[in-house]
């Protein structure tokens, strides 16, 4: 492991992580990084009146990944039992 940066704010750390993911890719996209959640600091909603807490998008990505894995396991179990 190599230390790339130290004493970063949360926003700076998210930007560095996003740049690394962009440059190296994740396992899911045939890259080398093991991240299961891709950080984002941009709001995709056009409605500025909605307040979304920090980290919600990443938690949603992780939740969707867990649901996907559960559905796939369930389907595999159903197929193996007939």
PDB file of N, CA, C and O in Angstrom:
ATOM      1  N   UNK A   1       0.849  -1.160   0.000  1.00  0.00           N
ATOM      2  CA  UNK A   1       0.000   0.000   0.000  1.00  0.00           C
ATOM      3  C   UNK A   1       0.903   1.232   0.000  1.00  0.00           C
ATOM      4  O   UNK A   1       1.919   1.262   0.667  1.00  0.00           O
ATOM      5  N   UNK A   2       0.474   2.247  -0.725  1.00  0.00           N
ATOM      6  CA  UNK A   2       1.226   3.492  -0.820  1.00  0.00           C
ATOM      7  C   UNK A   2       0.347   4.644  -0.381  1.00  0.00           C
ATOM      8  O   UNK A   2      -0.810   4.731  -0.788  1.00  0.00           O
ATOM      9  N   UNK A   3       0.890   5.533   0.457  1.00  0.00           N
ATOM     10  CA  UNK A   3       0.168   6.713   0.899  1.00  0.00           C
ATOM     11  C   UNK A   3       0.255   7.763  -0.195  1.00  0.00           C
ATOM     12  O   UNK A   3       1.342   8.226  -0.544  1.00  0.00           O
ATOM     13  N   UNK A   4      -0.896   8.117  -0.767  1.00  0.00           N
ATOM     14  CA  UNK A   4      -0.935   9.109  -1.841  1.00  0.00           C
ATOM     15  C   UNK A   4      -1.170  10.514  -1.328  1.00  0.00           C
ATOM     16  O   UNK A   4      -0.692  11.481  -1.905  1.00  0.00           O
ATOM     17  N   UNK A   5      -1.948  10.653  -0.263  1.00  0.00           N
ATOM     18  CA  UNK A   5      -2.265  11.968   0.288  1.00  0.00           C
ATOM     19  C   UNK A   5      -2.588  11.809   1.762  1.00  0.00           C
ATOM     20  O   UNK A   5      -2.991  10.741   2.208  1.00  0.00           O
ATOM     21  N   UNK A   6      -2.407  12.899   2.511  1.00  0.00           N
ATOM     22  CA  UNK A   6      -2.645  12.867   3.951  1.00  0.00           C
ATOM     23  C   UNK A   6      -3.361  14.140   4.371  1.00  0.00           C
ATOM     24  O   UNK A   6      -3.267  15.169   3.694  1.00  0.00           O
ATOM     25  N   UNK A   7      -4.098  14.070   5.465  1.00  0.00           N
ATOM     26  CA  UNK A   7      -4.818  15.221   6.016  1.00  0.00           C
ATOM     27  C   UNK A   7      -5.776  15.859   5.011  1.00  0.00           C
ATOM     28  O   UNK A   7      -5.785  17.067   4.811  1.00  0.00           O
ATOM     29  N   UNK A   8      -6.597  15.038   4.369  1.00  0.00           N
ATOM     30  CA  UNK A   8      -7.564  15.530   3.393  1.00  0.00           C
ATOM     31  C   UNK A   8      -8.908  15.771   4.061  1.00  0.00           C
ATOM     32  O   UNK A   8      -9.283  15.071   5.000  1.00  0.00           O
ATOM     33  N   UNK A   9      -9.649  16.713   3.530  1.00  0.00           N
ATOM     34  CA  UNK A   9     -11.038  16.866   3.955  1.00  0.00           C
ATOM     35  C   UNK A   9     -11.833  15.734   3.292  1.00  0.00           C
ATOM     36  O   UNK A   9     -11.325  15.057   2.388  1.00  0.00           O
ATOM     37  N   UNK A  10     -13.073  15.551   3.729  1.00  0.00           N
ATOM     38  CA  UNK A  10     -13.906  14.500   3.144  1.00  0.00           C
ATOM     39  C   UNK A  10     -14.105  14.740   1.650  1.00  0.00           C
ATOM     40  O   UNK A  10     -14.011  13.817   0.847  1.00  0.00           O
ATOM     41  N   UNK A  11     -14.353  15.987   1.274  1.00  0.00           N
ATOM     42  CA  UNK A  11     -14.561  16.321  -0.130  1.00  0.00           C
ATOM     43  C   UNK A  11     -13.295  16.053  -0.950  1.00  0.00           C
ATOM     44  O   UNK A  11     -13.369  15.486  -2.046  1.00  0.00           O
ATOM     45  N   UNK A  12     -12.137  16.421  -0.419  1.00  0.00           N
ATOM     46  CA  UNK A  12     -10.881  16.169  -1.124  1.00  0.00           C
ATOM     47  C   UNK A  12     -10.642  14.663  -1.286  1.00  0.00           C
ATOM     48  O   UNK A  12     -10.213  14.211  -2.341  1.00  0.00           O
ATOM     49  N   UNK A  13     -10.937  13.892  -0.237  1.00  0.00           N
ATOM     50  CA  UNK A  13     -10.755  12.441  -0.297  1.00  0.00           C
ATOM     51  C   UNK A  13     -11.680  11.819  -1.335  1.00  0.00           C
ATOM     52  O   UNK A  13     -11.273  10.925  -2.088  1.00  0.00           O
ATOM     53  N   UNK A  14     -12.932  12.287  -1.400  1.00  0.00           N
ATOM     54  CA  UNK A  14     -13.872  11.778  -2.403  1.00  0.00           C
ATOM     55  C   UNK A  14     -13.391  12.089  -3.814  1.00  0.00           C
ATOM     56  O   UNK A  14     -13.501  11.255  -4.721  1.00  0.00           O
ATOM     57  N   UNK A  15     -12.839  13.280  -4.011  1.00  0.00           N
ATOM     58  CA  UNK A  15     -12.334  13.651  -5.331  1.00  0.00           C
ATOM     59  C   UNK A  15     -11.146  12.783  -5.733  1.00  0.00           C
ATOM     60  O   UNK A  15     -11.066  12.317  -6.871  1.00  0.00           O
ATOM     61  N   UNK A  16     -10.222  12.531  -4.790  1.00  0.00           N
ATOM     62  CA  UNK A  16      -9.069  11.675  -5.089  1.00  0.00           C
ATOM     63  C   UNK A  16      -9.535  10.262  -5.415  1.00  0.00           C
ATOM     64  O   UNK A  16      -9.083   9.646  -6.379  1.00  0.00           O
ATOM     65  N   UNK A  17     -10.474   9.747  -4.617  1.00  0.00           N
ATOM     66  CA  UNK A  17     -10.994   8.403  -4.857  1.00  0.00           C
ATOM     67  C   UNK A  17     -11.686   8.315  -6.215  1.00  0.00           C
ATOM     68  O   UNK A  17     -11.485   7.358  -6.972  1.00  0.00           O
ATOM     69  N   UNK A  18     -12.487   9.318  -6.548  1.00  0.00           N
ATOM     70  CA  UNK A  18     -13.170   9.329  -7.839  1.00  0.00           C
ATOM     71  C   UNK A  18     -12.172   9.390  -8.993  1.00  0.00           C
ATOM     72  O   UNK A  18     -12.349   8.723 -10.017  1.00  0.00           O
ATOM     73  N   UNK A  19     -11.100  10.153  -8.838  1.00  0.00           N
ATOM     74  CA  UNK A  19     -10.071  10.239  -9.874  1.00  0.00           C
ATOM     75  C   UNK A  19      -9.358   8.896 -10.051  1.00  0.00           C
ATOM     76  O   UNK A  19      -9.078   8.471 -11.176  1.00  0.00           O
ATOM     77  N   UNK A  20      -9.067   8.218  -8.939  1.00  0.00           N
ATOM     78  CA  UNK A  20      -8.427   6.899  -9.020  1.00  0.00           C
ATOM     79  C   UNK A  20      -9.349   5.890  -9.702  1.00  0.00           C
ATOM     80  O   UNK A  20      -8.908   5.109 -10.551  1.00  0.00           O
ATOM     81  N   UNK A  21     -10.624   5.913  -9.347  1.00  0.00           N
ATOM     82  CA  UNK A  21     -11.579   4.998  -9.971  1.00  0.00           C
ATOM     83  C   UNK A  21     -11.705   5.305 -11.456  1.00  0.00           C
ATOM     84  O   UNK A  21     -11.756   4.401 -12.290  1.00  0.00           O
ATOM     85  N   UNK A  22     -11.717   6.585 -11.788  1.00  0.00           N
ATOM     86  CA  UNK A  22     -11.807   6.977 -13.189  1.00  0.00           C
ATOM     87  C   UNK A  22     -10.583   6.507 -13.968  1.00  0.00           C
ATOM     88  O   UNK A  22     -10.695   6.036 -15.102  1.00  0.00           O
ATOM     89  N   UNK A  23      -9.421   6.615 -13.367  1.00  0.00           N
ATOM     90  CA  UNK A  23      -8.173   6.254 -14.053  1.00  0.00           C
ATOM     91  C   UNK A  23      -7.941   4.747 -14.096  1.00  0.00           C
ATOM     92  O   UNK A  23      -7.519   4.204 -15.125  1.00  0.00           O
ATOM     93  N   UNK A  24      -8.228   4.046 -12.988  1.00  0.00           N
ATOM     94  CA  UNK A  24      -7.880   2.631 -12.878  1.00  0.00           C
ATOM     95  C   UNK A  24      -9.062   1.685 -13.036  1.00  0.00           C
ATOM     96  O   UNK A  24      -8.882   0.510 -13.322  1.00  0.00           O
ATOM     97  N   UNK A  25     -10.267   2.187 -12.819  1.00  0.00           N
ATOM     98  CA  UNK A  25     -11.457   1.349 -12.930  1.00  0.00           C
ATOM     99  C   UNK A  25     -11.645   0.434 -11.735  1.00  0.00           C
ATOM    100  O   UNK A  25     -10.726   0.194 -10.961  1.00  0.00           O
ATOM    101  N   UNK A  26     -12.853  -0.082 -11.592  1.00  0.00           N
ATOM    102  CA  UNK A  26     -13.152  -1.049 -10.533  1.00  0.00           C
ATOM    103  C   UNK A  26     -13.221  -2.446 -11.134  1.00  0.00           C
ATOM    104  O   UNK A  26     -13.295  -2.604 -12.350  1.00  0.00           O
ATOM    105  N   UNK A  27     -13.225  -3.447 -10.292  1.00  0.00           N
ATOM    106  CA  UNK A  27     -13.329  -4.836 -10.743  1.00  0.00           C
ATOM    107  C   UNK A  27     -14.577  -5.016 -11.604  1.00  0.00           C
ATOM    108  O   UNK A  27     -14.547  -5.702 -12.621  1.00  0.00           O
ATOM    109  N   UNK A  28     -15.676  -4.352 -11.219  1.00  0.00           N
ATOM    110  CA  UNK A  28     -16.935  -4.455 -11.969  1.00  0.00           C
ATOM    111  C   UNK A  28     -16.818  -3.929 -13.387  1.00  0.00           C
ATOM    112  O   UNK A  28     -17.587  -4.309 -14.268  1.00  0.00           O
ATOM    113  N   UNK A  29     -15.853  -3.020 -13.620  1.00  0.00           N
ATOM    114  CA  UNK A  29     -15.680  -2.444 -14.955  1.00  0.00           C
ATOM    115  C   UNK A  29     -14.344  -2.870 -15.565  1.00  0.00           C
ATOM    116  O   UNK A  29     -13.750  -2.139 -16.346  1.00  0.00           O
ATOM    117  N   UNK A  30     -13.862  -4.051 -15.185  1.00  0.00           N
ATOM    118  CA  UNK A  30     -12.614  -4.637 -15.682  1.00  0.00           C
ATOM    119  C   UNK A  30     -11.381  -3.852 -15.260  1.00  0.00           C
ATOM    120  O   UNK A  30     -10.339  -3.925 -15.905  1.00  0.00           O
ATOM    121  N   UNK A  31     -11.479  -3.124 -14.149  1.00  0.00           N
ATOM    122  CA  UNK A  31     -10.337  -2.399 -13.612  1.00  0.00           C
ATOM    123  C   UNK A  31      -9.679  -3.180 -12.485  1.00  0.00           C
ATOM    124  O   UNK A  31      -9.947  -4.366 -12.300  1.00  0.00           O
ATOM    125  N   UNK A  32      -8.840  -2.494 -11.689  1.00  0.00           N
ATOM    126  CA  UNK A  32      -8.089  -3.191 -10.644  1.00  0.00           C
ATOM    127  C   UNK A  32      -8.533  -2.845  -9.223  1.00  0.00           C
ATOM    128  O   UNK A  32      -8.099  -3.489  -8.275  1.00  0.00           O
ATOM    129  N   UNK A  33      -9.391  -1.834  -9.062  1.00  0.00           N
ATOM    130  CA  UNK A  33      -9.802  -1.424  -7.724  1.00  0.00           C
ATOM    131  C   UNK A  33     -10.999  -2.241  -7.244  1.00  0.00           C
ATOM    132  O   UNK A  33     -11.831  -2.654  -8.034  1.00  0.00           O
ATOM    133  N   UNK A  34     -11.066  -2.474  -5.944  1.00  0.00           N
ATOM    134  CA  UNK A  34     -12.103  -3.324  -5.366  1.00  0.00           C
ATOM    135  C   UNK A  34     -13.308  -2.562  -4.838  1.00  0.00           C
ATOM    136  O   UNK A  34     -14.152  -3.147  -4.174  1.00  0.00           O
ATOM    137  N   UNK A  35     -13.412  -1.280  -5.112  1.00  0.00           N
ATOM    138  CA  UNK A  35     -14.522  -0.472  -4.602  1.00  0.00           C
ATOM    139  C   UNK A  35     -15.862  -1.044  -5.048  1.00  0.00           C
ATOM    140  O   UNK A  35     -16.069  -1.309  -6.217  1.00  0.00           O
ATOM    141  N   UNK A  36     -16.778  -1.195  -4.078  1.00  0.00           N
ATOM    142  CA  UNK A  36     -18.125  -1.624  -4.438  1.00  0.00           C
ATOM    143  C   UNK A  36     -19.060  -0.423  -4.547  1.00  0.00           C
ATOM    144  O   UNK A  36     -20.153  -0.530  -5.067  1.00  0.00           O
ATOM    145  N   UNK A  37     -18.610   0.714  -4.062  1.00  0.00           N
ATOM    146  CA  UNK A  37     -19.384   1.941  -4.129  1.00  0.00           C
ATOM    147  C   UNK A  37     -18.535   3.005  -4.804  1.00  0.00           C
ATOM    148  O   UNK A  37     -17.386   3.194  -4.466  1.00  0.00           O
ATOM    149  N   UNK A  38     -19.103   3.692  -5.765  1.00  0.00           N
ATOM    150  CA  UNK A  38     -18.396   4.761  -6.463  1.00  0.00           C
ATOM    151  C   UNK A  38     -18.816   6.082  -5.851  1.00  0.00           C
ATOM    152  O   UNK A  38     -19.999   6.423  -5.876  1.00  0.00           O
ATOM    153  N   UNK A  39     -17.876   6.832  -5.268  1.00  0.00           N
ATOM    154  CA  UNK A  39     -18.246   8.078  -4.606  1.00  0.00           C
ATOM    155  C   UNK A  39     -18.686   9.147  -5.592  1.00  0.00           C
ATOM    156  O   UNK A  39     -18.261   9.171  -6.739  1.00  0.00           O
ATOM    157  N   UNK A  40     -19.544  10.012  -5.118  1.00  0.00           N
ATOM    158  CA  UNK A  40     -19.989  11.132  -5.938  1.00  0.00           C
ATOM    159  C   UNK A  40     -20.216  12.337  -5.047  1.00  0.00           C
ATOM    160  O   UNK A  40     -20.639  12.191  -3.913  1.00  0.00           O
ATOM    161  N   UNK A  41     -19.887  13.504  -5.548  1.00  0.00           N
ATOM    162  CA  UNK A  41     -20.172  14.710  -4.788  1.00  0.00           C
ATOM    163  C   UNK A  41     -21.102  15.628  -5.573  1.00  0.00           C
ATOM    164  O   UNK A  41     -21.344  16.742  -5.206  1.00  0.00           O
ATOM    165  N   UNK A  42     -21.653  15.115  -6.670  1.00  0.00           N
ATOM    166  CA  UNK A  42     -22.574  15.894  -7.499  1.00  0.00           C
ATOM    167  C   UNK A  42     -24.003  15.462  -7.244  1.00  0.00           C
ATOM    168  O   UNK A  42     -24.292  14.284  -7.140  1.00  0.00           O
ATOM    169  N   UNK A  43     -24.885  16.400  -7.218  1.00  0.00           N
ATOM    170  CA  UNK A  43     -26.303  16.105  -7.073  1.00  0.00           C
ATOM    171  C   UNK A  43     -26.901  15.988  -8.464  1.00  0.00           C
ATOM    172  O   UNK A  43     -26.740  16.869  -9.289  1.00  0.00           O
ATOM    173  N   UNK A  44     -27.598  14.909  -8.726  1.00  0.00           N
ATOM    174  CA  UNK A  44     -28.174  14.675 -10.041  1.00  0.00           C
ATOM    175  C   UNK A  44     -29.587  15.228 -10.148  1.00  0.00           C
ATOM    176  O   UNK A  44     -30.134  15.315 -11.212  1.00  0.00           O
ATOM    177  N   UNK A  45     -30.154  15.586  -9.024  1.00  0.00           N
ATOM    178  CA  UNK A  45     -31.520  16.089  -9.024  1.00  0.00           C
ATOM    179  C   UNK A  45     -31.557  17.538  -9.501  1.00  0.00           C
ATOM    180  O   UNK A  45     -30.743  18.358  -9.115  1.00  0.00           O
ATOM    181  N   UNK A  46     -32.515  17.837 -10.334  1.00  0.00           N
ATOM    182  CA  UNK A  46     -32.683  19.197 -10.820  1.00  0.00           C
ATOM    183  C   UNK A  46     -33.469  20.031  -9.809  1.00  0.00           C
ATOM    184  O   UNK A  46     -33.530  21.237  -9.928  1.00  0.00           O
ATOM    185  N   UNK A  47     -34.030  19.351  -8.810  1.00  0.00           N
ATOM    186  CA  UNK A  47     -34.838  20.055  -7.811  1.00  0.00           C
ATOM    187  C   UNK A  47     -33.946  20.464  -6.649  1.00  0.00           C
ATOM    188  O   UNK A  47     -33.570  19.657  -5.819  1.00  0.00           O
ATOM    189  N   UNK A  48     -33.604  21.725  -6.585  1.00  0.00           N
ATOM    190  CA  UNK A  48     -32.700  22.211  -5.550  1.00  0.00           C
ATOM    191  C   UNK A  48     -33.373  22.312  -4.182  1.00  0.00           C
ATOM    192  O   UNK A  48     -32.710  22.518  -3.185  1.00  0.00           O
ATOM    193  N   UNK A  49     -34.685  22.177  -4.131  1.00  0.00           N
ATOM    194  CA  UNK A  49     -35.385  22.278  -2.858  1.00  0.00           C
ATOM    195  C   UNK A  49     -35.275  20.994  -2.028  1.00  0.00           C
ATOM    196  O   UNK A  49     -35.598  20.989  -0.857  1.00  0.00           O
ATOM    197  N   UNK A  50     -34.807  19.921  -2.650  1.00  0.00           N
ATOM    198  CA  UNK A  50     -34.654  18.652  -1.935  1.00  0.00           C
ATOM    199  C   UNK A  50     -33.276  18.606  -1.297  1.00  0.00           C
ATOM    200  O   UNK A  50     -32.264  18.811  -1.965  1.00  0.00           O
ATOM    201  N   UNK A  51     -33.235  18.343  -0.005  1.00  0.00           N
ATOM    202  CA  UNK A  51     -31.960  18.258   0.714  1.00  0.00           C
ATOM    203  C   UNK A  51     -31.625  16.786   0.903  1.00  0.00           C
ATOM    204  O   UNK A  51     -32.378  16.038   1.528  1.00  0.00           O
ATOM    205  N   UNK A  52     -30.500  16.373   0.339  1.00  0.00           N
ATOM    206  CA  UNK A  52     -30.055  14.986   0.436  1.00  0.00           C
ATOM    207  C   UNK A  52     -28.817  14.945   1.320  1.00  0.00           C
ATOM    208  O   UNK A  52     -27.823  15.605   1.026  1.00  0.00           O
ATOM    209  N   UNK A  53     -28.851  14.184   2.420  1.00  0.00           N
ATOM    210  CA  UNK A  53     -27.694  14.120   3.311  1.00  0.00           C
ATOM    211  C   UNK A  53     -26.466  13.527   2.617  1.00  0.00           C
ATOM    212  O   UNK A  53     -26.583  12.712   1.700  1.00  0.00           O
ATOM    213  N   UNK A  54     -25.314  13.922   3.077  1.00  0.00           N
ATOM    214  CA  UNK A  54     -24.061  13.427   2.534  1.00  0.00           C
ATOM    215  C   UNK A  54     -23.965  11.912   2.722  1.00  0.00           C
ATOM    216  O   UNK A  54     -24.305  11.383   3.778  1.00  0.00           O
ATOM    217  N   UNK A  55     -23.522  11.214   1.695  1.00  0.00           N
ATOM    218  CA  UNK A  55     -23.327   9.772   1.773  1.00  0.00           C
ATOM    219  C   UNK A  55     -24.526   8.938   1.380  1.00  0.00           C
ATOM    220  O   UNK A  55     -24.426   7.721   1.276  1.00  0.00           O
ATOM    221  N   UNK A  56     -25.673   9.561   1.154  1.00  0.00           N
ATOM    222  CA  UNK A  56     -26.890   8.822   0.833  1.00  0.00           C
ATOM    223  C   UNK A  56     -26.760   8.090  -0.503  1.00  0.00           C
ATOM    224  O   UNK A  56     -27.173   6.934  -0.634  1.00  0.00           O
ATOM    225  N   UNK A  57     -26.183   8.746  -1.492  1.00  0.00           N
ATOM    226  CA  UNK A  57     -26.057   8.113  -2.809  1.00  0.00           C
ATOM    227  C   UNK A  57     -25.160   6.879  -2.738  1.00  0.00           C
ATOM    228  O   UNK A  57     -25.460   5.851  -3.343  1.00  0.00           O
ATOM    229  N   UNK A  58     -24.064   6.967  -1.988  1.00  0.00           N
ATOM    230  CA  UNK A  58     -23.166   5.823  -1.839  1.00  0.00           C
ATOM    231  C   UNK A  58     -23.857   4.672  -1.113  1.00  0.00           C
ATOM    232  O   UNK A  58     -23.718   3.509  -1.490  1.00  0.00           O
ATOM    233  N   UNK A  59     -24.629   4.997  -0.068  1.00  0.00           N
ATOM    234  CA  UNK A  59     -25.372   3.963   0.662  1.00  0.00           C
ATOM    235  C   UNK A  59     -26.419   3.313  -0.233  1.00  0.00           C
ATOM    236  O   UNK A  59     -26.638   2.104  -0.162  1.00  0.00           O
ATOM    237  N   UNK A  60     -27.053   4.102  -1.084  1.00  0.00           N
ATOM    238  CA  UNK A  60     -28.042   3.557  -2.014  1.00  0.00           C
ATOM    239  C   UNK A  60     -27.377   2.602  -3.005  1.00  0.00           C
ATOM    240  O   UNK A  60     -27.914   1.536  -3.305  1.00  0.00           O
ATOM    241  N   UNK A  61     -26.201   2.975  -3.509  1.00  0.00           N
ATOM    242  CA  UNK A  61     -25.463   2.094  -4.418  1.00  0.00           C
ATOM    243  C   UNK A  61     -25.141   0.768  -3.733  1.00  0.00           C
ATOM    244  O   UNK A  61     -25.313  -0.300  -4.314  1.00  0.00           O
ATOM    245  N   UNK A  62     -24.672   0.841  -2.486  1.00  0.00           N
ATOM    246  CA  UNK A  62     -24.338  -0.364  -1.736  1.00  0.00           C
ATOM    247  C   UNK A  62     -25.579  -1.213  -1.490  1.00  0.00           C
ATOM    248  O   UNK A  62     -25.552  -2.436  -1.659  1.00  0.00           O
ATOM    249  N   UNK A  63     -26.697  -0.567  -1.144  1.00  0.00           N
ATOM    250  CA  UNK A  63     -27.950  -1.286  -0.924  1.00  0.00           C
ATOM    251  C   UNK A  63     -28.425  -1.993  -2.180  1.00  0.00           C
ATOM    252  O   UNK A  63     -28.862  -3.146  -2.134  1.00  0.00           O
ATOM    253  N   UNK A  64     -28.333  -1.330  -3.315  1.00  0.00           N
ATOM    254  CA  UNK A  64     -28.734  -1.949  -4.585  1.00  0.00           C
ATOM    255  C   UNK A  64     -27.837  -3.135  -4.929  1.00  0.00           C
ATOM    256  O   UNK A  64     -28.310  -4.154  -5.440  1.00  0.00           O
ATOM    257  N   UNK A  65     -26.549  -3.019  -4.632  1.00  0.00           N
ATOM    258  CA  UNK A  65     -25.631  -4.129  -4.867  1.00  0.00           C
ATOM    259  C   UNK A  65     -26.000  -5.332  -3.999  1.00  0.00           C
ATOM    260  O   UNK A  65     -26.011  -6.473  -4.472  1.00  0.00           O
ATOM    261  N   UNK A  66     -26.330  -5.083  -2.734  1.00  0.00           N
ATOM    262  CA  UNK A  66     -26.730  -6.172  -1.834  1.00  0.00           C
ATOM    263  C   UNK A  66     -28.023  -6.827  -2.310  1.00  0.00           C
ATOM    264  O   UNK A  66     -28.149  -8.062  -2.271  1.00  0.00           O
ATOM    265  N   UNK A  67     -28.997  -6.017  -2.750  1.00  0.00           N
ATOM    266  CA  UNK A  67     -30.244  -6.574  -3.273  1.00  0.00           C
ATOM    267  C   UNK A  67     -29.993  -7.428  -4.516  1.00  0.00           C
ATOM    268  O   UNK A  67     -30.558  -8.519  -4.660  1.00  0.00           O
ATOM    269  N   UNK A  68     -29.152  -6.949  -5.405  1.00  0.00           N
ATOM    270  CA  UNK A  68     -28.826  -7.692  -6.624  1.00  0.00           C
ATOM    271  C   UNK A  68     -28.201  -9.043  -6.278  1.00  0.00           C
ATOM    272  O   UNK A  68     -28.590 -10.077  -6.833  1.00  0.00           O
ATOM    273  N   UNK A  69     -27.244  -9.036  -5.337  1.00  0.00           N
ATOM    274  CA  UNK A  69     -26.609 -10.293  -4.928  1.00  0.00           C
ATOM    275  C   UNK A  69     -27.609 -11.244  -4.300  1.00  0.00           C
ATOM    276  O   UNK A  69     -27.577 -12.450  -4.555  1.00  0.00           O
ATOM    277  N   UNK A  70     -28.531 -10.729  -3.492  1.00  0.00           N
ATOM    278  CA  UNK A  70     -29.538 -11.573  -2.845  1.00  0.00           C
ATOM    279  C   UNK A  70     -30.471 -12.208  -3.872  1.00  0.00           C
ATOM    280  O   UNK A  70     -30.803 -13.395  -3.787  1.00  0.00           O
ATOM    281  N   UNK A  71     -30.889 -11.429  -4.864  1.00  0.00           N
ATOM    282  CA  UNK A  71     -31.770 -11.956  -5.915  1.00  0.00           C
ATOM    283  C   UNK A  71     -31.037 -13.034  -6.707  1.00  0.00           C
ATOM    284  O   UNK A  71     -31.600 -14.100  -6.999  1.00  0.00           O
ATOM    285  N   UNK A  72     -29.773 -12.793  -7.055  1.00  0.00           N
ATOM    286  CA  UNK A  72     -29.007 -13.787  -7.811  1.00  0.00           C
ATOM    287  C   UNK A  72     -28.822 -15.078  -7.015  1.00  0.00           C
ATOM    288  O   UNK A  72     -28.949 -16.173  -7.560  1.00  0.00           O
ATOM    289  N   UNK A  73     -28.533 -14.949  -5.711  1.00  0.00           N
ATOM    290  CA  UNK A  73     -28.391 -16.148  -4.866  1.00  0.00           C
ATOM    291  C   UNK A  73     -29.705 -16.914  -4.800  1.00  0.00           C
ATOM    292  O   UNK A  73     -29.732 -18.143  -4.856  1.00  0.00           O
ATOM    293  N   UNK A  74     -30.797 -16.197  -4.680  1.00  0.00           N
ATOM    294  CA  UNK A  74     -32.115 -16.827  -4.615  1.00  0.00           C
ATOM    295  C   UNK A  74     -32.419 -17.574  -5.911  1.00  0.00           C
ATOM    296  O   UNK A  74     -32.924 -18.703  -5.900  1.00  0.00           O
ATOM    297  N   UNK A  75     -32.122 -16.942  -7.041  1.00  0.00           N
ATOM    298  CA  UNK A  75     -32.355 -17.601  -8.331  1.00  0.00           C
ATOM    299  C   UNK A  75     -31.490 -18.835  -8.494  1.00  0.00           C
ATOM    300  O   UNK A  75     -31.954 -19.879  -8.991  1.00  0.00           O
ATOM    301  N   UNK A  76     -30.247 -18.759  -8.076  1.00  0.00           N
ATOM    302  CA  UNK A  76     -29.348 -19.921  -8.160  1.00  0.00           C
ATOM    303  C   UNK A  76     -29.842 -21.057  -7.275  1.00  0.00           C
ATOM    304  O   UNK A  76     -29.789 -22.215  -7.657  1.00  0.00           O
ATOM    305  N   UNK A  77     -30.332 -20.712  -6.068  1.00  0.00           N
ATOM    306  CA  UNK A  77     -30.849 -21.722  -5.151  1.00  0.00           C
ATOM    307  C   UNK A  77     -32.096 -22.393  -5.731  1.00  0.00           C
ATOM    308  O   UNK A  77     -32.272 -23.605  -5.633  1.00  0.00           O
ATOM    309  N   UNK A  78     -32.951 -21.606  -6.363  1.00  0.00           N
ATOM    310  CA  UNK A  78     -34.168 -22.145  -6.979  1.00  0.00           C
ATOM    311  C   UNK A  78     -33.820 -23.079  -8.148  1.00  0.00           C
ATOM    312  O   UNK A  78     -34.442 -24.124  -8.311  1.00  0.00           O
ATOM    313  N   UNK A  79     -32.840 -22.725  -8.924  1.00  0.00           N
ATOM    314  CA  UNK A  79     -32.449 -23.540 -10.075  1.00  0.00           C
ATOM    315  C   UNK A  79     -31.789 -24.837  -9.635  1.00  0.00           C
ATOM    316  O   UNK A  79     -31.989 -25.870 -10.250  1.00  0.00           O
ATOM    317  N   UNK A  80     -31.026 -24.795  -8.546  1.00  0.00           N
ATOM    318  CA  UNK A  80     -30.337 -26.007  -8.097  1.00  0.00           C
ATOM    319  C   UNK A  80     -31.294 -27.003  -7.436  1.00  0.00           C
ATOM    320  O   UNK A  80     -31.038 -28.208  -7.447  1.00  0.00           O
ATOM    321  N   UNK A  81     -32.422 -26.521  -6.887  1.00  0.00           N
ATOM    322  CA  UNK A  81     -33.378 -27.428  -6.254  1.00  0.00           C
ATOM    323  C   UNK A  81     -34.434 -27.916  -7.249  1.00  0.00           C
ATOM    324  O   UNK A  81     -35.190 -28.807  -6.943  1.00  0.00           O
ATOM    325  N   UNK A  82     -34.449 -27.320  -8.412  1.00  0.00           N
ATOM    326  CA  UNK A  82     -35.370 -27.802  -9.430  1.00  0.00           C
ATOM    327  C   UNK A  82     -36.540 -26.947  -9.557  1.00  0.00           C
ATOM    328  O   UNK A  82     -37.534 -27.003 -10.020  1.00  0.00           O
TER     329      UNK A  82
END
